[in-house]
Short mmCIF file of C-alpha atoms and ligand atoms in Angstrom, two decimals:
data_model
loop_
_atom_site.label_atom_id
_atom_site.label_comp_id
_atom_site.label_asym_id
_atom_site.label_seq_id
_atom_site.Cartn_x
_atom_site.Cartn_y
_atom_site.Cartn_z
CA UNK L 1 74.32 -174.62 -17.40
CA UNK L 2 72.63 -171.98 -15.42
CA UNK L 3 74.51 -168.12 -15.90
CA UNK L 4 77.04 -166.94 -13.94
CA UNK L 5 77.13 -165.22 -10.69
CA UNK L 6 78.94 -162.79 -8.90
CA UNK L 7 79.77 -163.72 -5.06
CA UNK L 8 80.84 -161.18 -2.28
CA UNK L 9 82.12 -162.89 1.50
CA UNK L 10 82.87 -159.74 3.22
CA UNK L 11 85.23 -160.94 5.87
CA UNK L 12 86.02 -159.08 8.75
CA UNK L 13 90.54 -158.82 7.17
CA UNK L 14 89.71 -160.05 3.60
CA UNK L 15 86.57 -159.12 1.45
CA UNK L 16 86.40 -162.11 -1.48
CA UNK L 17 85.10 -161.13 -4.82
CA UNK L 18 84.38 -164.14 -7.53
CA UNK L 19 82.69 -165.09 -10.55
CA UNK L 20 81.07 -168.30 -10.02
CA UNK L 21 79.72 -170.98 -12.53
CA UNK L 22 78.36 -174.24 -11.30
CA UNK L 23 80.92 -174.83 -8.66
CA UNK L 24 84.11 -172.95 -10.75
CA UNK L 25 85.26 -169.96 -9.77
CA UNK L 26 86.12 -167.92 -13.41
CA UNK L 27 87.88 -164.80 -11.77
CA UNK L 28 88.34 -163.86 -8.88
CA UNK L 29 89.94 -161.07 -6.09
CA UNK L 30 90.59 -159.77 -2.93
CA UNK L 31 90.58 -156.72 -1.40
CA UNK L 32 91.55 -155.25 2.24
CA UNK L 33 88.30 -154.75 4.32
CA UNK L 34 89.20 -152.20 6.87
CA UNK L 35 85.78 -153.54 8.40
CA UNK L 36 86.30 -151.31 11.55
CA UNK L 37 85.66 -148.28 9.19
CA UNK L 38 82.42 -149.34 8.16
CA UNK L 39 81.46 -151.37 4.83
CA UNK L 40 79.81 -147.89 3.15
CA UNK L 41 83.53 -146.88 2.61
CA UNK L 42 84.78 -149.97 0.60
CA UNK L 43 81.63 -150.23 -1.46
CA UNK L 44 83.11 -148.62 -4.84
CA UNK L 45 85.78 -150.59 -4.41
CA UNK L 46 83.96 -153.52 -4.43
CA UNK L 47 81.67 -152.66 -6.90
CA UNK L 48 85.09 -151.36 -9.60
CA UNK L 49 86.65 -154.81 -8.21
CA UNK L 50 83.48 -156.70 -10.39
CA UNK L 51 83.54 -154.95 -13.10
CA UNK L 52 87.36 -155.77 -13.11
CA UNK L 53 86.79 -159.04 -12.51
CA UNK L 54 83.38 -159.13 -15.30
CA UNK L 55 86.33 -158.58 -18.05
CA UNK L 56 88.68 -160.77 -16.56
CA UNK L 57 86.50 -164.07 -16.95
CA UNK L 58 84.32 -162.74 -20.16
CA UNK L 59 81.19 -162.37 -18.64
CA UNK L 60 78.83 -159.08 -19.18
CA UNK L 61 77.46 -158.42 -15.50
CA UNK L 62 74.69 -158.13 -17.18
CA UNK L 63 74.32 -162.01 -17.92
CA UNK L 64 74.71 -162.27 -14.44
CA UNK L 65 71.91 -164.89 -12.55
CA UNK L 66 72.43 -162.61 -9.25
CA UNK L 67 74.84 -161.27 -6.83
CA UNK L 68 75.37 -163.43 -3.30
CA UNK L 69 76.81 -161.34 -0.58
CA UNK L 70 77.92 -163.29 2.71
CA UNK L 71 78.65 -161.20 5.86
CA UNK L 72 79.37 -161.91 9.20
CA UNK L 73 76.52 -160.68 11.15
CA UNK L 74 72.92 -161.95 11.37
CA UNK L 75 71.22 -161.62 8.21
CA UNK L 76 67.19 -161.23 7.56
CA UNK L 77 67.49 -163.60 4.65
CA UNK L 78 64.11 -162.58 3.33
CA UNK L 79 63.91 -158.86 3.85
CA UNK L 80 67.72 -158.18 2.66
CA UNK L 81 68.92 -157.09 5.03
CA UNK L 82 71.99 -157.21 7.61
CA UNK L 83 69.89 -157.12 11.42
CA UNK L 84 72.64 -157.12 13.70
CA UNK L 85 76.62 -157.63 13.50
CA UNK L 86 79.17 -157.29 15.85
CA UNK L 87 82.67 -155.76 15.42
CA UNK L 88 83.38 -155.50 11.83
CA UNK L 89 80.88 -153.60 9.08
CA UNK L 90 79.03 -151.65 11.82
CA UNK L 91 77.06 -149.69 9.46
CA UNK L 92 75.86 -153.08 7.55
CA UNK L 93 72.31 -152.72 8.89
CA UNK L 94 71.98 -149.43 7.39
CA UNK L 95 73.07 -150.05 4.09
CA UNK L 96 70.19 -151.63 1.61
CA UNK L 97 72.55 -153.61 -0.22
CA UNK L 98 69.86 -155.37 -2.62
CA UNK L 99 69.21 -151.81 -4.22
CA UNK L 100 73.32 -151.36 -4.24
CA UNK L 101 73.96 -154.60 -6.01
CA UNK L 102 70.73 -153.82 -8.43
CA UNK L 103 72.12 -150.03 -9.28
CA UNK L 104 75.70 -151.23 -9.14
CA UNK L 105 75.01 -154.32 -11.55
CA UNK L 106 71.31 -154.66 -12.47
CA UNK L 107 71.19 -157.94 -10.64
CA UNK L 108 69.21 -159.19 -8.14
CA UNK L 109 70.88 -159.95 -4.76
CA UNK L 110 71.13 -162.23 -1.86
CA UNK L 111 72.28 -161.70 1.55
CA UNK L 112 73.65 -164.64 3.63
CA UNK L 113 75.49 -165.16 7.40
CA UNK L 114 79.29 -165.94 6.05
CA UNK L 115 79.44 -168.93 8.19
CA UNK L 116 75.90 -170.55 6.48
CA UNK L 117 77.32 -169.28 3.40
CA UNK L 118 80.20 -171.63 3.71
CA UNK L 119 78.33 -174.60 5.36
CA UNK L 120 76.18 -174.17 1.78
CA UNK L 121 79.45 -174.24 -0.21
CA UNK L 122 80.57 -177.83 1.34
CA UNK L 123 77.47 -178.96 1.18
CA UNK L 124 77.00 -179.01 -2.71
CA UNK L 125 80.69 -178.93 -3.71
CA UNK L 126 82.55 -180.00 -0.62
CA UNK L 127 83.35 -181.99 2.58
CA UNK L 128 79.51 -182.07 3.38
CA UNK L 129 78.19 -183.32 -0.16
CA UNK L 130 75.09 -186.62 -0.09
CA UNK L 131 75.01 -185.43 3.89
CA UNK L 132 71.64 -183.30 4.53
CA UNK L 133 72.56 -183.19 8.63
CA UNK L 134 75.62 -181.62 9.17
CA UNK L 135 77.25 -178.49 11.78
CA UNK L 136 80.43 -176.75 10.02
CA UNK L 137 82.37 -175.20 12.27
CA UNK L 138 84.48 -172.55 11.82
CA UNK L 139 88.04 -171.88 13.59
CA UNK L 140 89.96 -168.89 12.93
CA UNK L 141 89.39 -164.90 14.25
CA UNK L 142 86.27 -165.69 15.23
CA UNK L 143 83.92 -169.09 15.64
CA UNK L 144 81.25 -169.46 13.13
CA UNK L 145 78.68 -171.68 13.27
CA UNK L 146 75.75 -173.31 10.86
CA UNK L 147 73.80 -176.25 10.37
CA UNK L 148 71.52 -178.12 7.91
CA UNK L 149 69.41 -180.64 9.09
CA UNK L 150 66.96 -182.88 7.14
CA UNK L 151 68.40 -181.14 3.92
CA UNK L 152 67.08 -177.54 5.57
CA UNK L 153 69.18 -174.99 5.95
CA UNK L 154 68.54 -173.58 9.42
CA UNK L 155 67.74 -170.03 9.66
CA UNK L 156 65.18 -169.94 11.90
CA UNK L 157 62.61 -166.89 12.06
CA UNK L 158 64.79 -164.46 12.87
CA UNK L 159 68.21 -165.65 11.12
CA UNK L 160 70.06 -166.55 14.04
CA UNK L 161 69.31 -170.52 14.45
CA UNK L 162 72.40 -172.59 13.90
CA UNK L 163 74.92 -169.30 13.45
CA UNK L 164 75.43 -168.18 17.02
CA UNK L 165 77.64 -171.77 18.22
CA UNK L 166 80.86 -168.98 18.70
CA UNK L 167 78.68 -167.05 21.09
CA UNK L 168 77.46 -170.70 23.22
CA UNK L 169 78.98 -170.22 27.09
CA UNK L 170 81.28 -172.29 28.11
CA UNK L 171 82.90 -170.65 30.96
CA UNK L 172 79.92 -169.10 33.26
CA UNK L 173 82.87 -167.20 34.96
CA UNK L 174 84.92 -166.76 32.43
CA UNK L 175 86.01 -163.92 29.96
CA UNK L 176 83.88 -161.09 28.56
CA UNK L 177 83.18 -161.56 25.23
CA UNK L 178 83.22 -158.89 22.40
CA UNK L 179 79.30 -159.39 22.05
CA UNK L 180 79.33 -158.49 25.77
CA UNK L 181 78.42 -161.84 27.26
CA UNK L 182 80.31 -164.13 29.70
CA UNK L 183 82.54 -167.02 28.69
CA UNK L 184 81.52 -167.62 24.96
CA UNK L 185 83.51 -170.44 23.56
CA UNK L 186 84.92 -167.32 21.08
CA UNK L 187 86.11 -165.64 24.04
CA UNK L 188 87.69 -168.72 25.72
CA UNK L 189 89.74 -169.90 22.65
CA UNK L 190 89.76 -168.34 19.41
CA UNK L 191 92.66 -165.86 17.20
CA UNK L 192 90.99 -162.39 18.27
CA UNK L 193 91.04 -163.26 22.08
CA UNK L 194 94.57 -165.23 21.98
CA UNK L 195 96.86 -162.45 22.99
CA UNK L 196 94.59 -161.20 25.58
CA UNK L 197 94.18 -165.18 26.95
CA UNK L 198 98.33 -164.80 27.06
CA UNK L 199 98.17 -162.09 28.92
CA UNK L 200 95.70 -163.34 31.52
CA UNK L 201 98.12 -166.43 32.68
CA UNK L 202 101.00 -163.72 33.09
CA UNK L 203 100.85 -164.52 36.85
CA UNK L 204 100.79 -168.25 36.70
CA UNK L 205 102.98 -169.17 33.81
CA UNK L 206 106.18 -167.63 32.16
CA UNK L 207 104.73 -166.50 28.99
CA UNK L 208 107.86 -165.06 27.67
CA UNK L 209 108.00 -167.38 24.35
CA UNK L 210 104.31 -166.20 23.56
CA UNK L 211 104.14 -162.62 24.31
CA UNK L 212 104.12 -160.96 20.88
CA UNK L 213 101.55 -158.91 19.87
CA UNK L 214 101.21 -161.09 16.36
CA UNK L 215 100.93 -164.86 17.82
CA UNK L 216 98.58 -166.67 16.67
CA UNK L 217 97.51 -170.55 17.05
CA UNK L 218 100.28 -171.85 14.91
CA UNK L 219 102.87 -170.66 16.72
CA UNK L 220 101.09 -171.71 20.10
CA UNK L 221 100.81 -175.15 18.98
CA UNK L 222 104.67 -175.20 17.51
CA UNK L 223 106.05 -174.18 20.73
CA UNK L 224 103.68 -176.63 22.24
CA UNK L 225 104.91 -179.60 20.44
CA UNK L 226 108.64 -178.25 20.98
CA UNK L 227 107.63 -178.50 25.03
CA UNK L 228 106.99 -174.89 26.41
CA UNK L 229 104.71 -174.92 29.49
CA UNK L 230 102.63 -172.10 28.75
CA UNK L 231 101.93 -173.50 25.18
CA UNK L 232 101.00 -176.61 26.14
CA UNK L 233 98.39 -175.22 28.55
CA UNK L 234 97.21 -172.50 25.81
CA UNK L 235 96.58 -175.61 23.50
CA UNK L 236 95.09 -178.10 25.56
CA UNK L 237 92.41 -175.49 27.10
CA UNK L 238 91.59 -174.11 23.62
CA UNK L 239 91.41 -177.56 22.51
CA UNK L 240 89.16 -178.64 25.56
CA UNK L 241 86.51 -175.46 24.80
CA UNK L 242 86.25 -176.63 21.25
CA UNK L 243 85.70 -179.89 21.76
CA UNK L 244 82.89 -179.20 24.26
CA UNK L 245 81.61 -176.56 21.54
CA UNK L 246 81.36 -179.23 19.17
CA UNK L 247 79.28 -181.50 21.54
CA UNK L 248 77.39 -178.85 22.45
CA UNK L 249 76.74 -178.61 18.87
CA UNK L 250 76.39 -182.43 18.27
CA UNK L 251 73.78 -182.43 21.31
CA UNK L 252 71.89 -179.93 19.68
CA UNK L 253 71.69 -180.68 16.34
CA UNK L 254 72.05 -184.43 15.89
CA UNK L 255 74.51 -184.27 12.92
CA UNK L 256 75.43 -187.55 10.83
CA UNK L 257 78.97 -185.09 9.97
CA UNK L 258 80.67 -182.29 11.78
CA UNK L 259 82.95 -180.18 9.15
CA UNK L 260 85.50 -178.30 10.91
CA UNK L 261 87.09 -175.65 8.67
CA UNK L 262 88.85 -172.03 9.74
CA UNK L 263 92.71 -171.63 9.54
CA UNK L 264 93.75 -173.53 13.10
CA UNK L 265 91.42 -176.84 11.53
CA UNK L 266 94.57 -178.30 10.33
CA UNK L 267 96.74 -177.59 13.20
CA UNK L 268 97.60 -180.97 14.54
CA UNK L 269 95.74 -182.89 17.01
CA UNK L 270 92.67 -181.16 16.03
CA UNK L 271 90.31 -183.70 14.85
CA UNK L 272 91.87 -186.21 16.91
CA UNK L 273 91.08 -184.29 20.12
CA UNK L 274 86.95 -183.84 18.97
CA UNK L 275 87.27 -187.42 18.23
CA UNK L 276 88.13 -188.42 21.74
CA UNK L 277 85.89 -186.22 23.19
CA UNK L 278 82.90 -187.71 21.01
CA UNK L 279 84.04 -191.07 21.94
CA UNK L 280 83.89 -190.44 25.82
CA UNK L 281 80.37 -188.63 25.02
CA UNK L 282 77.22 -190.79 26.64
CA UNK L 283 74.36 -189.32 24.64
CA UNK L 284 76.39 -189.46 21.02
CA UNK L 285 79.57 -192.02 21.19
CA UNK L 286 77.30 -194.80 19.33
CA UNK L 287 75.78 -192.68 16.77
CA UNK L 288 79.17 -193.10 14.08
CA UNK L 289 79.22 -189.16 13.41
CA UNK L 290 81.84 -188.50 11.22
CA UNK L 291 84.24 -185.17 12.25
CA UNK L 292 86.44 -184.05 8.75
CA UNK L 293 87.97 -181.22 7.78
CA UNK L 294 86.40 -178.60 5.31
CA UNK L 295 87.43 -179.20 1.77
CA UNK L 296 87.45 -175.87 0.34
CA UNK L 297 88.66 -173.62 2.85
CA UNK L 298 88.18 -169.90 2.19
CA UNK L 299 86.72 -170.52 -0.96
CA UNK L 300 83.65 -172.29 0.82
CA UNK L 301 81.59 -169.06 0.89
CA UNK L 302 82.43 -167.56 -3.14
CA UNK L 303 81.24 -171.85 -4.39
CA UNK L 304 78.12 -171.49 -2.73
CA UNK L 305 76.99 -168.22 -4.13
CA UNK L 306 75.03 -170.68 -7.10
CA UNK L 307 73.05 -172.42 -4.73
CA UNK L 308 72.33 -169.20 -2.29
CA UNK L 309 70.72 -167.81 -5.33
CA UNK L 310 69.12 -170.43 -7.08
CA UNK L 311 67.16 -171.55 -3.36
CA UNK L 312 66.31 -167.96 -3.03
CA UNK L 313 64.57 -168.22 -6.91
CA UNK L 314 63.11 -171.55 -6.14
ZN1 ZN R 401 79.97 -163.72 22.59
#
């Protein structure tokens, strides 16, 4: 059995710290990422986290095969390096965090897009395993995107193919986008533009039972089960822009499996609506794509961190 690594998914709320062993996670944390202050800031803590964590499972970071750190921005796979992110870690392109991980540890590192990171992890431990053409799709704050075809992981040339499905229009006239663009499906329906999408249909619905500050999608799709108006058409449109995201994505990618993970995959109706939609689809109704949930939910990113590594060494 190949040595342990140590795997870093530096979420936007949560950064995930693990030491991973052929698809076990030995130890693991998390920690707060105050990502709008930057990711220099938290990097001792990260760094005190391993060592933590290095006694915790019995494993001298120097044994370590390598250090896999995902992030949510576009990553120069090659090079190292973080090229451009949006939001969260701003001063992630700055930062050479291969020589960080090799003074902090005396390992080599990896740097990986969170979202591919994950699509990796389900691939060889998880809802996407024996399938070497598959999109995972990501619901929660944000959309993330990635996808392997013919067994490749797609990175394209300059790290963006496959990752940038949250950032596909799907409203030309729609809302502005925290990436500054028009009507990207992550602007239309996702957690970090709910409150503001409330707010919008102030005029035309009575919003009363969803104006708080802290909804979120369960909530919305409670209420809409229990009946509420405004619910109901906060679901169904959110609902509508995935589903055309992931035949967008189908179109382009000619999957044999989508994997739909994120914390609103499970709400209900979910798969059911991507079903129908994929069912009413001309170009891909008769190809028997399969659409599934993730099977390892946040923990898709830390399983991969093996495989990230080991394909970087190959
Ligand atoms: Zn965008």
């Amino acid at each position: 059995m190949s040595n342990p690594v140590l795997a870093c998914d530096l979420g936007g709320t949560v950064i995930k710290l693990a030491i991973v062993q052929a698809g076990t996670v030995l130890a693991r944390s998390d920690l707060p990422s105050h990502s709008e202050a930057g990711l220099r800031p938290r990097l001792s803590s990260i760094a005190d986290s391993a060592h933590d964590l290095s006694a915790q499972a019995d494993v001298k970071l120097s044994a370590l095969a390598g250090v896999s750190i995902a992030i949510p921005g576009i990553v120069d796979h090659a090079q190292g390096r973080v090229r451009h992110i949006n939001g969260k870690f701003l001063d992630a392109p700055d930062i050479d965090l291969i020589e960080w991980a090799h003074a902090e540890f005396g390992a080599r590192a990896v740097l990986e897009n969170d979202a591919r990171a994950a699509a990796i992890g389900e691939w060889h431990h998880g809802a996407a395993q024996g399938c070497d053409d598959f999109v995972a799709v990501t619901l929660g704050t944000g959309i993330g995107v990635a996808a392997v075809c013919g067994g490749r992981v797609l990175r394209g040339p300059h790290g963006g193919a496959g990752i940038l499905g949250g950032h596909l229009t799907v409203a030309i006239d729609g809302r502005r986008c925290s990436c500054g663009r028009i009507g990207c499906a992550e602007a239309e329906a996702s957690t970090s533009a709910l409150t503001e999408l409330i707010q919008s249909m102030g005029a035309s619905h009575d919003i009363q039972a969803l104006d708080d500050v802290s909804v979120d999608y369960a909530k919305v799709f409670t209420l809409a089960e229990s009946g509420d108006p405004a619910a109901i058409h906060v679901r169904d449109r959110s609902l509508a822009v995935w589903a055309t995201l992931v035949l967008d994505l189908i179109h382009a990618y000619d999957p044999e499996r989508v994997i739909v993970g994120g914390g609103i995959a499970a709400a209900p109706g979910i798969l059911g609506a991507f079903q129908r939609a994929l069912d009413n689809d001309p170009w891909s109704s008769d190809c028997g794509i399969d659409i599934v949930l993730s099977r390892l939910g946040t923990d898709a990113a830390l399983l991969a961190a093996p495989s990230i590594l080991a394909e970087a060494s190959a």
